[in-house]
XYZ file of C-alpha atoms in Angstrom:
154
model
C -1.442 -21.804 -3.822
C 0.740 -23.627 -6.237
C 4.458 -23.229 -5.860
C 4.318 -22.700 -2.107
C 5.937 -25.153 0.271
C 3.841 -26.921 2.838
C 3.799 -25.013 6.092
C 3.956 -27.409 8.994
C 2.208 -26.461 12.190
C 0.692 -29.143 14.336
C -2.884 -29.787 13.155
C -3.874 -29.597 16.808
C -2.838 -25.917 16.877
C -5.637 -23.435 16.263
C -3.806 -20.513 14.658
C -5.666 -17.314 13.882
C -5.107 -13.601 13.436
C -6.914 -11.153 15.699
C -7.036 -7.522 14.622
C -5.283 -5.361 17.206
C -5.339 -1.973 15.448
C -6.516 -0.555 12.144
C -4.570 2.572 11.285
C -5.439 5.477 9.040
C -2.485 7.365 7.565
C -2.748 10.137 10.177
C -2.234 7.755 13.139
C -0.184 5.046 11.450
C 3.413 4.503 12.524
C 4.094 3.941 8.811
C 2.150 6.923 7.421
C -0.219 4.726 5.369
C -3.312 2.638 5.985
C -2.184 -0.361 7.965
C -3.431 -3.179 10.148
C -1.676 -4.892 13.047
C -2.841 -8.340 14.131
C -2.021 -10.573 17.054
C -0.931 -14.052 16.000
C -2.846 -16.354 18.339
C -2.080 -20.068 18.762
C -4.499 -22.096 20.874
C -5.684 -18.918 22.591
C -2.179 -17.622 23.388
C -0.744 -14.510 21.727
C 2.530 -15.658 20.156
C 3.452 -12.631 18.049
C 2.261 -9.920 15.695
C 1.905 -9.413 11.965
C 1.282 -6.144 10.154
C -0.054 -5.297 6.723
C 0.836 -1.921 5.235
C -0.891 -0.426 2.192
C 2.131 1.470 0.912
C 3.328 1.591 -2.652
C 6.371 3.856 -2.579
C 9.984 2.719 -2.740
C 10.056 2.695 1.071
C 7.456 -0.114 1.081
C 8.714 -2.059 -1.912
C 12.421 -1.843 -1.038
C 12.903 -1.176 2.686
C 9.883 -1.785 4.904
C 7.717 -4.218 2.985
C 3.971 -4.671 2.859
C 4.072 -7.377 5.519
C 6.081 -7.465 8.720
C 5.960 -10.079 11.458
C 7.520 -10.989 14.771
C 7.072 -14.130 16.846
C 7.859 -13.872 20.543
C 11.071 -15.719 21.484
C 9.279 -18.289 23.640
C 7.105 -19.352 20.681
C 9.595 -19.530 17.816
C 10.286 -22.662 15.828
C 6.678 -23.783 15.374
C 5.944 -22.328 11.928
C 3.635 -19.635 13.280
C 5.089 -16.798 11.195
C 4.795 -18.735 7.937
C 1.220 -19.706 8.628
C 0.344 -16.171 9.752
C 1.595 -14.736 6.439
C -0.544 -17.246 4.555
C -3.565 -16.378 6.715
C -3.019 -12.705 5.872
C -3.003 -13.205 2.086
C -6.778 -12.717 1.614
C -6.410 -9.282 3.232
C -3.478 -8.496 0.931
C -5.614 -9.466 -2.059
C -8.434 -7.181 -0.838
C -5.987 -4.279 -1.196
C -5.336 -5.329 -4.811
C -1.679 -5.857 -4.056
C -0.659 -8.481 -6.594
C 2.894 -8.748 -5.328
C 3.622 -8.420 -1.631
C 7.116 -7.301 -0.671
C 8.652 -8.508 2.560
C 12.081 -7.397 3.704
C 14.556 -8.632 6.257
C 18.190 -8.245 7.153
C 20.827 -10.667 5.862
C 21.569 -11.935 9.384
C 17.955 -12.910 10.146
C 18.216 -16.561 9.132
C 14.907 -17.562 10.747
C 12.984 -14.945 8.795
C 14.721 -15.904 5.574
C 13.819 -19.589 6.097
C 10.208 -18.607 6.807
C 9.967 -16.564 3.626
C 11.502 -19.310 1.524
C 9.144 -21.918 3.036
C 6.090 -19.973 1.888
C 7.394 -19.476 -1.624
C 8.876 -15.990 -1.471
C 11.580 -15.248 -3.998
C 14.716 -13.372 -2.972
C 14.987 -10.570 -5.523
C 17.946 -8.531 -4.341
C 19.870 -6.913 -1.538
C 19.455 -3.136 -1.340
C 21.530 -0.596 0.521
C 19.684 1.289 3.227
C 19.932 5.036 2.664
C 21.208 7.192 5.548
C 17.823 8.941 5.898
C 16.001 5.695 6.684
C 15.342 5.003 10.375
C 17.026 1.595 10.583
C 20.262 3.086 9.237
C 20.603 4.954 12.543
C 20.324 1.598 14.322
C 23.220 0.202 12.317
C 21.424 -1.624 9.493
C 23.010 -1.183 6.092
C 21.320 -3.785 3.865
C 17.805 -5.144 3.410
C 16.928 -8.268 1.473
C 13.850 -7.893 -0.719
C 11.566 -10.900 -1.055
C 8.690 -11.052 -3.512
C 5.535 -12.984 -2.715
C 3.327 -13.210 -5.791
C -0.307 -13.770 -4.928
C -2.220 -16.655 -6.515
C -3.197 -15.927 -10.091
C -0.293 -13.558 -10.656
C 2.822 -14.539 -12.550
C 4.974 -12.501 -10.175
C 4.410 -8.963 -11.460
């Protein structure tokens, strides 16, 4: 994966993704095929990561194809960055050549993670009033592009 920064997680840490749920559109919280994985470090669940097979503006501008969360007690170890990289073969299986990941401007840890794995900040987009996070007070999402190997960024 040329162009990606080294992701540092102790070599002694066995990090893997364990499928929690595979969703079909009818039972998906996102309305599309999706998969939610546990991020597991040395046998301990440390967070979750989701892959969503959506191709509308909601997925490319607001929600993203990939979403992750590391539990507070386990942050700062590079787990999220490594989990995204572990998920990339599944992204490629969906023939997604550019994965979009979004975050809020105030989420500095997420932004650092995305930059460490080679994501490019493309733009800030306003959240429309109909979108669910608008009701929770969010007004802007940052769109990051993660081009998969072999793609020039399309």
